[in-house]
Amino acid sequence: MPKRKASAAESAAAAPPAPPPDTDDDGGDVASWGHRECVAWLSTLPDELGVNVKGFARACEGGQITGAQLLYASESTRELRDSLGLKSPSKRVWFERFLAEANEGGGVDDDDEDEEDEDDDVNVSSSDDGDDDDDGGSSGEKIVFADLLWVDFGVGNRLSEFLEMYWKCLHNGSYIVIHSTVTNKVTREWLERVRKLNGGEGSVFPSFGKKGSSTEGQRVHHVSFWEPHKSYQNSFTVLQKRVEGLTPEPIYSEHA
């Protein structure tokens, strides 16, 4: 079973790095890849991701990348960030998605860029910069929409920045669930602003709902929950995107 070479700092850490996954389980197509297949697949990924293939190979035993190592790396933010060079959350999300597609037999190759699939095409670089057009129209960017986003990583004081970047991916009526909000000092500051402004202007992120912005006329419904069985990271907050004048829920009954 391939193992990642630990750095000196990691070797000195109290907790050892997690072992690679057991690829005897249902590992799809990727688990059977050797070094050549892995490098060939990595070379087909968008340049905007900036995948550090050589750096990842150096982190693998004998400098040989295997499919098992790719699957293991996709489960570790540290591996994705430090070994593969995927510094931003959005780049890591897209790498995981591309790998999942390859593991299902779809893969990612140059021909995919010619397919006119609005649900799957995305401009990765503009999403990372956060400077893309708010509606994705004038820049030609095609946005992937979601009914629910689950935010479960150490975004800390960059939560507003993250939400502003991905808010456009939510439908009217969609939800975003953010973990560790009520009892986390940094994220609690964000939550108190949402509460104080009652989900209105400037609550979710500074420009939210303000006149002239892409979110003008929007607000959020919000509710937070405790996870009493846990000592830390024991809460989460649910936001629902609401657009003024547009009710997302249909009416099915006219009488009680």
mmCIF file of C-alpha atoms in Angstrom:
data_model
loop_
_atom_site.group_PDB
_atom_site.id
_atom_site.type_symbol
_atom_site.label_atom_id
_atom_site.label_comp_id
_atom_site.label_asym_id
_atom_site.label_seq_id
_atom_site.Cartn_x
_atom_site.Cartn_y
_atom_site.Cartn_z
ATOM 1 C CA MET A 1 0.000 0.000 0.000
ATOM 2 C CA PRO A 2 1.544 3.375 -0.983
ATOM 3 C CA LYS A 3 2.433 5.744 1.829
ATOM 4 C CA ARG A 4 3.089 9.461 1.820
ATOM 5 C CA LYS A 5 6.515 10.682 2.912
ATOM 6 C CA ALA A 6 6.020 12.728 6.066
ATOM 7 C CA SER A 7 7.851 16.036 6.483
ATOM 8 C CA ALA A 8 10.010 16.696 9.522
ATOM 9 C CA ALA A 9 7.297 18.857 11.041
ATOM 10 C CA GLU A 10 4.683 16.171 10.531
ATOM 11 C CA SER A 11 6.916 13.501 12.020
ATOM 12 C CA ALA A 12 7.288 15.607 15.134
ATOM 13 C CA ALA A 13 3.532 16.117 15.481
ATOM 14 C CA ALA A 14 1.759 14.315 18.285
ATOM 15 C CA ALA A 15 -0.887 12.800 16.048
ATOM 16 C CA PRO A 16 0.431 10.661 13.148
ATOM 17 C CA PRO A 17 -0.984 11.264 9.663
ATOM 18 C CA ALA A 18 -3.989 9.161 8.729
ATOM 19 C CA PRO A 19 -3.185 5.994 6.753
ATOM 20 C CA PRO A 20 -4.129 5.664 3.089
ATOM 21 C CA PRO A 21 -7.598 4.207 2.460
ATOM 22 C CA ASP A 22 -8.127 0.488 1.939
ATOM 23 C CA THR A 23 -8.390 0.258 -1.836
ATOM 24 C CA ASP A 24 -9.681 -3.311 -1.602
ATOM 25 C CA ASP A 25 -13.086 -1.714 -1.148
ATOM 26 C CA ASP A 26 -15.099 -0.308 -4.019
ATOM 27 C CA GLY A 27 -12.506 2.112 -5.339
ATOM 28 C CA GLY A 28 -13.816 2.632 -8.861
ATOM 29 C CA ASP A 29 -11.440 3.074 -11.794
ATOM 30 C CA VAL A 30 -8.935 5.437 -10.167
ATOM 31 C CA ALA A 31 -7.720 2.912 -7.573
ATOM 32 C CA SER A 32 -6.223 0.754 -10.326
ATOM 33 C CA TRP A 33 -4.191 3.566 -11.916
ATOM 34 C CA GLY A 34 -0.397 3.464 -11.981
ATOM 35 C CA HIS A 35 1.997 6.378 -12.187
ATOM 36 C CA ARG A 36 1.622 6.856 -15.928
ATOM 37 C CA GLU A 37 -2.190 6.954 -15.821
ATOM 38 C CA CYS A 38 -2.153 9.360 -12.886
ATOM 39 C CA VAL A 39 0.242 11.797 -14.553
ATOM 40 C CA ALA A 40 -1.717 11.609 -17.825
ATOM 41 C CA TRP A 41 -4.973 12.406 -16.003
ATOM 42 C CA LEU A 42 -3.446 15.232 -13.943
ATOM 43 C CA SER A 43 -2.139 16.823 -17.151
ATOM 44 C CA THR A 44 -5.715 17.121 -18.486
ATOM 45 C CA LEU A 45 -6.912 19.277 -15.572
ATOM 46 C CA PRO A 46 -7.463 23.009 -16.215
ATOM 47 C CA ASP A 47 -4.314 25.099 -15.945
ATOM 48 C CA GLU A 48 -6.196 27.472 -13.649
ATOM 49 C CA LEU A 49 -6.130 24.857 -10.910
ATOM 50 C CA GLY A 50 -2.342 25.007 -10.797
ATOM 51 C CA VAL A 51 -1.874 21.368 -9.759
ATOM 52 C CA ASN A 52 1.702 20.738 -8.633
ATOM 53 C CA VAL A 53 2.289 17.319 -10.217
ATOM 54 C CA LYS A 54 6.019 17.202 -9.499
ATOM 55 C CA GLY A 55 5.503 18.270 -5.903
ATOM 56 C CA PHE A 56 2.882 15.590 -5.385
ATOM 57 C CA ALA A 57 5.154 12.959 -6.941
ATOM 58 C CA ARG A 58 7.924 13.933 -4.520
ATOM 59 C CA ALA A 59 5.508 13.371 -1.622
ATOM 60 C CA CYS A 60 4.719 9.848 -2.827
ATOM 61 C CA GLU A 61 6.902 6.865 -2.061
ATOM 62 C CA GLY A 62 9.557 6.389 -4.742
ATOM 63 C CA GLY A 63 8.242 9.429 -6.610
ATOM 64 C CA GLN A 64 5.496 7.247 -8.097
ATOM 65 C CA ILE A 65 1.921 8.542 -8.021
ATOM 66 C CA THR A 66 -0.774 5.892 -7.774
ATOM 67 C CA GLY A 67 -4.532 6.043 -7.986
ATOM 68 C CA ALA A 68 -4.727 5.096 -4.307
ATOM 69 C CA GLN A 69 -2.631 8.148 -3.439
ATOM 70 C CA LEU A 70 -4.920 10.418 -5.469
ATOM 71 C CA LEU A 71 -7.978 9.056 -3.661
ATOM 72 C CA TYR A 72 -6.248 9.478 -0.307
ATOM 73 C CA ALA A 73 -5.197 13.044 -1.124
ATOM 74 C CA SER A 74 -8.745 13.973 -2.119
ATOM 75 C CA GLU A 75 -9.873 13.207 1.444
ATOM 76 C CA SER A 76 -7.235 15.427 3.065
ATOM 77 C CA THR A 77 -7.227 19.219 2.924
ATOM 78 C CA ARG A 78 -3.566 19.158 3.972
ATOM 79 C CA GLU A 79 -2.588 16.886 1.075
ATOM 80 C CA LEU A 80 -4.595 18.908 -1.443
ATOM 81 C CA ARG A 81 -3.121 22.177 -0.217
ATOM 82 C CA ASP A 82 0.489 21.291 0.560
ATOM 83 C CA SER A 83 1.291 18.415 -1.825
ATOM 84 C CA LEU A 84 -0.913 19.202 -4.826
ATOM 85 C CA GLY A 85 -0.665 22.988 -4.471
ATOM 86 C CA LEU A 86 -4.427 23.649 -4.384
ATOM 87 C CA LYS A 87 -4.328 26.695 -2.138
ATOM 88 C CA SER A 88 -7.932 27.901 -2.288
ATOM 89 C CA PRO A 89 -11.100 26.065 -1.175
ATOM 90 C CA SER A 90 -12.698 26.399 -4.609
ATOM 91 C CA LYS A 91 -9.696 24.785 -6.340
ATOM 92 C CA ARG A 92 -9.820 21.877 -3.909
ATOM 93 C CA VAL A 93 -13.563 21.455 -4.485
ATOM 94 C CA TRP A 94 -13.107 21.331 -8.253
ATOM 95 C CA PHE A 95 -10.225 18.877 -8.017
ATOM 96 C CA GLU A 96 -12.363 16.550 -5.880
ATOM 97 C CA ARG A 97 -15.189 16.838 -8.375
ATOM 98 C CA PHE A 98 -12.970 16.040 -11.362
ATOM 99 C CA LEU A 99 -11.496 13.055 -9.540
ATOM 100 C CA ALA A 100 -14.958 11.785 -8.607
ATOM 101 C CA GLU A 101 -15.991 11.988 -12.263
ATOM 102 C CA ALA A 102 -12.889 10.044 -13.278
ATOM 103 C CA ASN A 103 -13.586 7.462 -10.592
ATOM 104 C CA GLU A 104 -17.042 6.936 -12.076
ATOM 105 C CA GLY A 105 -15.499 6.306 -15.472
ATOM 106 C CA GLY A 106 -16.090 9.754 -16.931
ATOM 107 C CA GLY A 107 -12.609 11.176 -16.558
ATOM 108 C CA VAL A 108 -11.567 14.663 -17.581
ATOM 109 C CA ASP A 109 -9.988 15.109 -20.998
ATOM 110 C CA ASP A 110 -9.455 17.852 -23.536
ATOM 111 C CA ASP A 111 -12.602 16.892 -25.431
ATOM 112 C CA ASP A 112 -14.712 17.773 -22.392
ATOM 113 C CA GLU A 113 -14.009 21.453 -22.960
ATOM 114 C CA ASP A 114 -15.902 21.307 -26.267
ATOM 115 C CA GLU A 115 -19.084 19.857 -24.808
ATOM 116 C CA GLU A 116 -21.878 22.377 -24.331
ATOM 117 C CA ASP A 117 -22.974 21.314 -20.875
ATOM 118 C CA GLU A 118 -23.969 24.385 -18.907
ATOM 119 C CA ASP A 119 -24.233 22.435 -15.661
ATOM 120 C CA ASP A 120 -20.639 21.196 -15.740
ATOM 121 C CA ASP A 121 -18.661 24.018 -17.369
ATOM 122 C CA VAL A 122 -17.095 26.501 -14.984
ATOM 123 C CA ASN A 123 -14.444 29.184 -15.070
ATOM 124 C CA VAL A 124 -12.267 28.142 -12.146
ATOM 125 C CA SER A 125 -9.945 31.134 -12.191
ATOM 126 C CA SER A 126 -12.729 33.719 -11.995
ATOM 127 C CA SER A 127 -14.316 31.897 -9.075
ATOM 128 C CA ASP A 128 -11.043 31.959 -7.162
ATOM 129 C CA ASP A 129 -10.458 35.663 -7.686
ATOM 130 C CA GLY A 130 -13.966 36.616 -6.651
ATOM 131 C CA ASP A 131 -13.901 39.392 -9.256
ATOM 132 C CA ASP A 132 -16.121 37.681 -11.784
ATOM 133 C CA ASP A 133 -19.432 39.123 -12.939
ATOM 134 C CA ASP A 134 -22.116 38.603 -10.351
ATOM 135 C CA ASP A 135 -24.544 36.954 -12.734
ATOM 136 C CA GLY A 136 -21.862 35.141 -14.704
ATOM 137 C CA GLY A 137 -23.412 36.415 -17.925
ATOM 138 C CA SER A 138 -21.278 39.139 -19.448
ATOM 139 C CA SER A 139 -18.016 37.265 -18.793
ATOM 140 C CA GLY A 140 -19.349 34.084 -20.381
ATOM 141 C CA GLU A 141 -18.956 32.172 -17.114
ATOM 142 C CA LYS A 142 -21.394 29.308 -16.652
ATOM 143 C CA ILE A 143 -22.430 28.856 -13.052
ATOM 144 C CA VAL A 144 -23.207 25.533 -11.383
ATOM 145 C CA PHE A 145 -26.305 25.953 -9.217
ATOM 146 C CA ALA A 146 -27.002 24.067 -6.008
ATOM 147 C CA ASP A 147 -30.026 23.497 -3.791
ATOM 148 C CA LEU A 148 -27.815 23.120 -0.725
ATOM 149 C CA LEU A 149 -24.218 23.966 0.164
ATOM 150 C CA TRP A 150 -22.564 22.427 3.242
ATOM 151 C CA VAL A 151 -19.671 24.503 4.585
ATOM 152 C CA ASP A 152 -17.548 22.327 6.855
ATOM 153 C CA PHE A 153 -13.977 23.589 6.890
ATOM 154 C CA GLY A 154 -11.835 26.069 8.805
ATOM 155 C CA VAL A 155 -12.772 29.151 6.808
ATOM 156 C CA GLY A 156 -12.620 31.287 9.976
ATOM 157 C CA ASN A 157 -12.674 35.036 9.428
ATOM 158 C CA ARG A 158 -12.927 34.529 5.642
ATOM 159 C CA LEU A 159 -16.498 33.253 5.878
ATOM 160 C CA SER A 160 -17.986 36.466 4.468
ATOM 161 C CA GLU A 161 -15.529 36.323 1.561
ATOM 162 C CA PHE A 162 -16.431 32.694 0.849
ATOM 163 C CA LEU A 163 -20.185 33.347 0.979
ATOM 164 C CA GLU A 164 -19.916 36.367 -1.314
ATOM 165 C CA MET A 165 -18.000 34.251 -3.836
ATOM 166 C CA TYR A 166 -20.492 31.372 -3.936
ATOM 167 C CA TRP A 167 -23.817 33.062 -3.114
ATOM 168 C CA LYS A 168 -24.639 33.294 -6.820
ATOM 169 C CA CYS A 169 -24.616 29.486 -7.005
ATOM 170 C CA LEU A 170 -27.739 29.273 -4.833
ATOM 171 C CA HIS A 171 -31.245 29.206 -6.253
ATOM 172 C CA ASN A 172 -33.967 31.334 -4.695
ATOM 173 C CA GLY A 173 -35.072 29.204 -1.752
ATOM 174 C CA SER A 174 -31.819 27.198 -1.584
ATOM 175 C CA TYR A 175 -29.970 26.583 1.655
ATOM 176 C CA ILE A 176 -26.423 26.914 2.912
ATOM 177 C CA VAL A 177 -25.460 25.109 6.115
ATOM 178 C CA ILE A 178 -22.411 26.399 7.993
ATOM 179 C CA HIS A 179 -20.807 24.226 10.648
ATOM 180 C CA SER A 180 -19.352 25.477 13.950
ATOM 181 C CA THR A 181 -20.928 28.909 14.247
ATOM 182 C CA VAL A 182 -22.558 29.433 17.646
ATOM 183 C CA THR A 183 -19.613 28.435 19.871
ATOM 184 C CA ASN A 184 -16.718 29.376 17.580
ATOM 185 C CA LYS A 185 -15.338 32.802 18.530
ATOM 186 C CA VAL A 186 -14.465 33.951 15.003
ATOM 187 C CA THR A 187 -17.523 32.547 13.229
ATOM 188 C CA ARG A 188 -19.761 33.753 16.076
ATOM 189 C CA GLU A 189 -18.879 37.343 15.190
ATOM 190 C CA TRP A 190 -20.227 36.713 11.695
ATOM 191 C CA LEU A 191 -23.370 35.070 13.112
ATOM 192 C CA GLU A 192 -24.067 37.964 15.476
ATOM 193 C CA ARG A 193 -23.966 40.357 12.524
ATOM 194 C CA VAL A 194 -26.527 38.217 10.669
ATOM 195 C CA ARG A 195 -28.718 38.202 13.790
ATOM 196 C CA LYS A 196 -28.354 41.915 14.478
ATOM 197 C CA LEU A 197 -29.280 42.842 10.920
ATOM 198 C CA ASN A 198 -31.989 40.154 10.856
ATOM 199 C CA GLY A 199 -30.719 38.664 7.607
ATOM 200 C CA GLY A 200 -31.038 41.998 5.821
ATOM 201 C CA GLU A 201 -28.613 44.414 4.177
ATOM 202 C CA GLY A 202 -24.958 43.780 4.965
ATOM 203 C CA SER A 203 -25.654 40.704 7.061
ATOM 204 C CA VAL A 204 -24.254 37.693 5.181
ATOM 205 C CA PHE A 205 -21.392 39.706 3.662
ATOM 206 C CA PRO A 206 -20.774 43.474 3.491
ATOM 207 C CA SER A 207 -22.464 44.137 0.114
ATOM 208 C CA PHE A 208 -25.354 41.720 0.688
ATOM 209 C CA GLY A 209 -28.783 43.086 -0.246
ATOM 210 C CA LYS A 210 -27.544 46.603 -0.852
ATOM 211 C CA LYS A 211 -28.888 48.827 -3.609
ATOM 212 C CA GLY A 212 -26.965 48.495 -6.863
ATOM 213 C CA SER A 213 -25.401 45.153 -5.914
ATOM 214 C CA SER A 214 -26.194 41.807 -7.545
ATOM 215 C CA THR A 215 -27.987 40.788 -4.337
ATOM 216 C CA GLU A 216 -30.247 43.850 -4.155
ATOM 217 C CA GLY A 217 -33.635 42.843 -2.778
ATOM 218 C CA GLN A 218 -32.356 39.615 -1.249
ATOM 219 C CA ARG A 219 -32.380 38.572 2.390
ATOM 220 C CA VAL A 220 -31.917 35.384 4.366
ATOM 221 C CA HIS A 221 -33.934 33.398 6.835
ATOM 222 C CA HIS A 222 -31.639 31.872 9.425
ATOM 223 C CA VAL A 223 -31.723 29.447 12.333
ATOM 224 C CA SER A 224 -28.938 27.914 14.426
ATOM 225 C CA PHE A 225 -28.798 24.524 16.144
ATOM 226 C CA TRP A 226 -26.751 23.015 18.972
ATOM 227 C CA GLU A 227 -25.096 19.620 18.765
ATOM 228 C CA PRO A 228 -25.233 18.776 22.504
ATOM 229 C CA HIS A 229 -23.489 15.426 22.140
ATOM 230 C CA LYS A 230 -20.243 17.202 21.198
ATOM 231 C CA SER A 231 -17.844 19.300 23.272
ATOM 232 C CA TYR A 232 -16.361 21.337 20.408
ATOM 233 C CA GLN A 233 -17.607 22.436 16.987
ATOM 234 C CA ASN A 234 -21.026 21.655 18.373
ATOM 235 C CA SER A 235 -23.358 23.860 16.366
ATOM 236 C CA PHE A 236 -24.397 24.858 12.872
ATOM 237 C CA THR A 237 -26.390 27.606 11.176
ATOM 238 C CA VAL A 238 -28.828 27.225 8.281
ATOM 239 C CA LEU A 239 -29.372 30.128 5.883
ATOM 240 C CA GLN A 240 -32.091 30.229 3.232
ATOM 241 C CA LYS A 241 -31.732 32.569 0.273
ATOM 242 C CA ARG A 242 -34.875 34.631 -0.331
ATOM 243 C CA VAL A 243 -35.429 37.022 -3.243
ATOM 244 C CA GLU A 244 -37.923 39.815 -2.633
ATOM 245 C CA GLY A 245 -41.175 39.311 -4.539
ATOM 246 C CA LEU A 246 -40.287 35.758 -5.585
ATOM 247 C CA THR A 247 -41.685 33.004 -3.387
ATOM 248 C CA PRO A 248 -39.858 29.736 -4.178
ATOM 249 C CA GLU A 249 -42.429 27.430 -2.578
ATOM 250 C CA PRO A 250 -45.540 26.487 -4.606
ATOM 251 C CA ILE A 251 -49.048 26.224 -3.128
ATOM 252 C CA TYR A 252 -50.581 22.764 -3.355
ATOM 253 C CA SER A 253 -53.648 23.155 -1.109
ATOM 254 C CA GLU A 254 -56.275 25.904 -1.174
ATOM 255 C CA HIS A 255 -58.124 24.683 1.914
ATOM 256 C CA ALA A 256 -56.847 23.634 5.324
#
